[in-house]
Every structure is written in C-alpha cells, then in structure tokens.
Short mmCIF file of C-alpha atoms in Angstrom, two decimals:
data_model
loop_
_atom_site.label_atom_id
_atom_site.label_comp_id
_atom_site.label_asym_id
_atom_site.label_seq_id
_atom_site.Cartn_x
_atom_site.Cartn_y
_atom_site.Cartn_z
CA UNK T 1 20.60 13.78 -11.86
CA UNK T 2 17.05 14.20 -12.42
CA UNK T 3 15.55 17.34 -11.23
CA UNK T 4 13.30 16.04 -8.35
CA UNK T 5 16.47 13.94 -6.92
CA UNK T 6 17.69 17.88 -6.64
CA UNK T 7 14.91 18.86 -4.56
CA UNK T 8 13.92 16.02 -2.65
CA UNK T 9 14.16 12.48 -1.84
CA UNK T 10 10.89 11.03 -2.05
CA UNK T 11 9.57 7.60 -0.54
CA UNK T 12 7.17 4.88 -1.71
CA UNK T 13 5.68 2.38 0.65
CA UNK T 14 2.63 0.40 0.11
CA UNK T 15 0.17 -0.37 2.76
CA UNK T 16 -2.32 -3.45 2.21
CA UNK T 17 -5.37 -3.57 3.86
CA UNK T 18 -5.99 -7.15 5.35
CA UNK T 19 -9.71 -6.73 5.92
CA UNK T 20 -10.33 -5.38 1.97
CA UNK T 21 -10.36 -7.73 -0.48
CA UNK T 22 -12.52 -9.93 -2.28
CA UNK T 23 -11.94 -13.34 -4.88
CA UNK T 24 -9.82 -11.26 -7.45
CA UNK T 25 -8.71 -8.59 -5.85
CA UNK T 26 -6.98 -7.23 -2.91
CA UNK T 27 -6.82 -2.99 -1.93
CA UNK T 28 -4.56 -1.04 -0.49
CA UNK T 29 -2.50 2.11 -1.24
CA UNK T 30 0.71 3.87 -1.87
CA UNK T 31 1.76 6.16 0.54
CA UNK T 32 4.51 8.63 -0.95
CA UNK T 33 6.55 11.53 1.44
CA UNK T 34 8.88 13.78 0.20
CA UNK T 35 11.91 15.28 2.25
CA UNK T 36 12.69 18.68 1.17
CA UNK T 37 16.71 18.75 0.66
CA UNK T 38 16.07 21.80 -0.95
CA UNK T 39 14.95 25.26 0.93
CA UNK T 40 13.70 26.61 -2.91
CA UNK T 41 11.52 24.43 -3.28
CA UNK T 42 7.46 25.37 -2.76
CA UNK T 43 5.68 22.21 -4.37
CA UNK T 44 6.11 19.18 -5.87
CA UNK T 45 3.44 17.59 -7.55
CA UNK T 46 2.44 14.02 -9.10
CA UNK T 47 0.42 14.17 -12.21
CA UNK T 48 1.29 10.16 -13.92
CA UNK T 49 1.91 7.01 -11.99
CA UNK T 50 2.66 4.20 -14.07
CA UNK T 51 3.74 0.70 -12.26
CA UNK T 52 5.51 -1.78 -14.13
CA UNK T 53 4.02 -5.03 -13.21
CA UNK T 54 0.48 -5.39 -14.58
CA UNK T 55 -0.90 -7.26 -11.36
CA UNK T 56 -1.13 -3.60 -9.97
CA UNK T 57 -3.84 -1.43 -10.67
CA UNK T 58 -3.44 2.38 -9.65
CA UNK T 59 -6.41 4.42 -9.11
CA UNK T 60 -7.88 7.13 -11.05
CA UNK T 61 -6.41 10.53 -9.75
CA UNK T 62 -6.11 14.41 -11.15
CA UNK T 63 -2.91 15.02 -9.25
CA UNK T 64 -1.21 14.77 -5.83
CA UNK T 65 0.37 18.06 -4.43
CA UNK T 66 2.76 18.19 -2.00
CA UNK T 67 3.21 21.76 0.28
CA UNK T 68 6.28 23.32 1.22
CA UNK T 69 6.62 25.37 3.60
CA UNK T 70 8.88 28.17 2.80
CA UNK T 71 12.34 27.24 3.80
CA UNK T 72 11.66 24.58 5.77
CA UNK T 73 13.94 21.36 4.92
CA UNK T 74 12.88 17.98 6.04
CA UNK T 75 9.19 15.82 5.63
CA UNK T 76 6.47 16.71 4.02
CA UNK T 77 2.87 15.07 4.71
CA UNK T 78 2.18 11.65 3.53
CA UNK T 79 -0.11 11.15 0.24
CA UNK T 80 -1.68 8.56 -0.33
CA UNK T 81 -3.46 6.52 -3.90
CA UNK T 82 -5.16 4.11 -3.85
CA UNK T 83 -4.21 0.15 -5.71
CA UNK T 84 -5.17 -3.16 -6.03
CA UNK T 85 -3.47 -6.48 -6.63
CA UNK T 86 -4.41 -9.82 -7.82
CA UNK T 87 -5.25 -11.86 -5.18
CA UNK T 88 -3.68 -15.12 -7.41
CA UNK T 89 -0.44 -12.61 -7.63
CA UNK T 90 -0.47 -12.06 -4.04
CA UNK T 91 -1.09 -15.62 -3.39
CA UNK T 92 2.62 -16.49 -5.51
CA UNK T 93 3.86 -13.28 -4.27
CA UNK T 94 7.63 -13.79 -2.60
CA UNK T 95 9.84 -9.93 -1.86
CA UNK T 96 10.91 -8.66 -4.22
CA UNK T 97 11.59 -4.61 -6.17
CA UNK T 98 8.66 -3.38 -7.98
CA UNK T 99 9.07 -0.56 -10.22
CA UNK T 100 6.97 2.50 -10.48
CA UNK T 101 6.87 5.06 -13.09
CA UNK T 102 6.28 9.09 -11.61
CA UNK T 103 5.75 12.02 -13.62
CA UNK T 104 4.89 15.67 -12.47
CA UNK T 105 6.46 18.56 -11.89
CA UNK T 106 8.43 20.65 -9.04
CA UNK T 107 7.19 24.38 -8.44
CA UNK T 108 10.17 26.47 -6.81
CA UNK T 109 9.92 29.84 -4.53
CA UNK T 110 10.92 31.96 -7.91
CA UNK T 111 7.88 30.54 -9.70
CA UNK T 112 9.77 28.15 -11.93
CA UNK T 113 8.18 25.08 -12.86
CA UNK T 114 10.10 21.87 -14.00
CA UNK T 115 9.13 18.60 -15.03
CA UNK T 116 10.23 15.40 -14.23
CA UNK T 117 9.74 11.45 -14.79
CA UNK T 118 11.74 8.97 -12.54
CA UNK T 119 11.80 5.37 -12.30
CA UNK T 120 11.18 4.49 -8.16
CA UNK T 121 11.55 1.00 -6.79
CA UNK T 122 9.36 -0.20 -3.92
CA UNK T 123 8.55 -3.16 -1.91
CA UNK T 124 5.64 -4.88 -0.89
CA UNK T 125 5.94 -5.88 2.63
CA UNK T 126 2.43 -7.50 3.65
CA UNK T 127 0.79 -7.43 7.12
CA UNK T 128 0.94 -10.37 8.97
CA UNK T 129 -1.73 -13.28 7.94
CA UNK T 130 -2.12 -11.20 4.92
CA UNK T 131 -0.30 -13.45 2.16
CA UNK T 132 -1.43 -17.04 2.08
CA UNK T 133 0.54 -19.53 0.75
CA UNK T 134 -0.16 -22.78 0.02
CA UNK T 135 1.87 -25.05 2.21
CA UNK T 136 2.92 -28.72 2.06
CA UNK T 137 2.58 -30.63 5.08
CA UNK T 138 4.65 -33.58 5.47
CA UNK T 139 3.86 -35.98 8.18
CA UNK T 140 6.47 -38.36 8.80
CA UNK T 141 6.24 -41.30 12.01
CA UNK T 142 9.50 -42.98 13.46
CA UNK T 143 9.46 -46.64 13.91
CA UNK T 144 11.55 -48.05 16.58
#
C-alpha cells in the first residue's frame, strides 16, 4: 500500500471554465481534497504532478500543502492548480480515465516525513455547452 493511501484518501476533480478559452486552448483547474483516515497525520504535501496524456498542460507550482488539524479525521480544504487542454482534444473528447502522476511527501505529528508517488485516475466531466461536437444532421422527408 503506498504510504499516502495509509493516511488519506485523496480526490481529483477537474473543473473547466466555460467562459476561458481561446483558439488552442481551453483553462481550468484541478481541484484535489484529502480525507484524513489517519489522526497522525499533520500535512501532506504535493511537490510533482505529472499527467499522462500530453493534451494537458499543468501549471507551474512550488508545492501545494495541505493542513491537518491535530487529530481531526475527515476533509481537508480543497487545492486547487491550474491546466489547460487542447481545444481540438476537447473538441474529440468522449469520458473517459485520465491518469495523473503525484509526488510529495506526508509530514506526521512525530515529525516524520515520508515520500510518496501514486498513480491517480480522474475524469473530465465538462459543464454543460462546454464540449462541442461536430454533429451530423440528417434530414429525411416522407412521401405518401
């Protein structure tokens, strides 16, 4: 089991922004929360995200830290980075599992700090309007 699965289960959802995008591009973000399973546990903390399909572009960013308070089991805040997609991917796009690379490392109440990497699937789920696919329309008349 990796050693963040100990800790906590953590969630990836992305969130695309109908009103941002441009010719090439279209912006949105990740939004990650972690549930604390684990009452040792004081911080957990992204330092790499890697996705696996190259029509994604993370953003540039140090690290993202998530708080614990001491004890306390259940969510954490939501964290957000910030991505972009090809608008000709999103155009094609039909659901499916993405994968996602995350590295960092876990700080617990004792002061021990372990790293981890895990492989995290997630799915886009656009707004409404937000994907535009090219549609056939077939007009067909009845003679009687």
């Amino acid at each position: 089991m990796n050693v963040l699965n100990r800790y906590a289960e953590f969630h990836v959802r992305v969130l695309l922004d109908p009103q941002s995008s441009d010719n090439y591009r279209q912006y949105g973000c990740f939004i990650f929360q972690a549930n604390c399973i684990a009452e040792s546990l004081k911080e957990i903390v992204l330092t790499e995200l890697r996705c696996a399909n190259k029509h994604i572009q993370v953003n540039t960013f140090d690290k993202l830290n998530f708080f614990i308070a001491p004890g306390q089991l259940g969510e954490s805040a939501m964290r957000s980075i910030g991505i972009s997609i090809s608008t000709d991917y999103m155009q094609k796009y039909s659901p499916k599992q993405e994968g996602l690379v995350l590295k960092g490392y876990i700080k617990k109440l004792n002061g021990v700090k372990e790293e981890f990497m895990v492989s995290h699937y997630f799915q886009i789920e656009p707004f409404k309007g937000e994907v535009k696919k090219k549609q056939r329309v077939r007009n067909s008349t009845l003679a009687v």
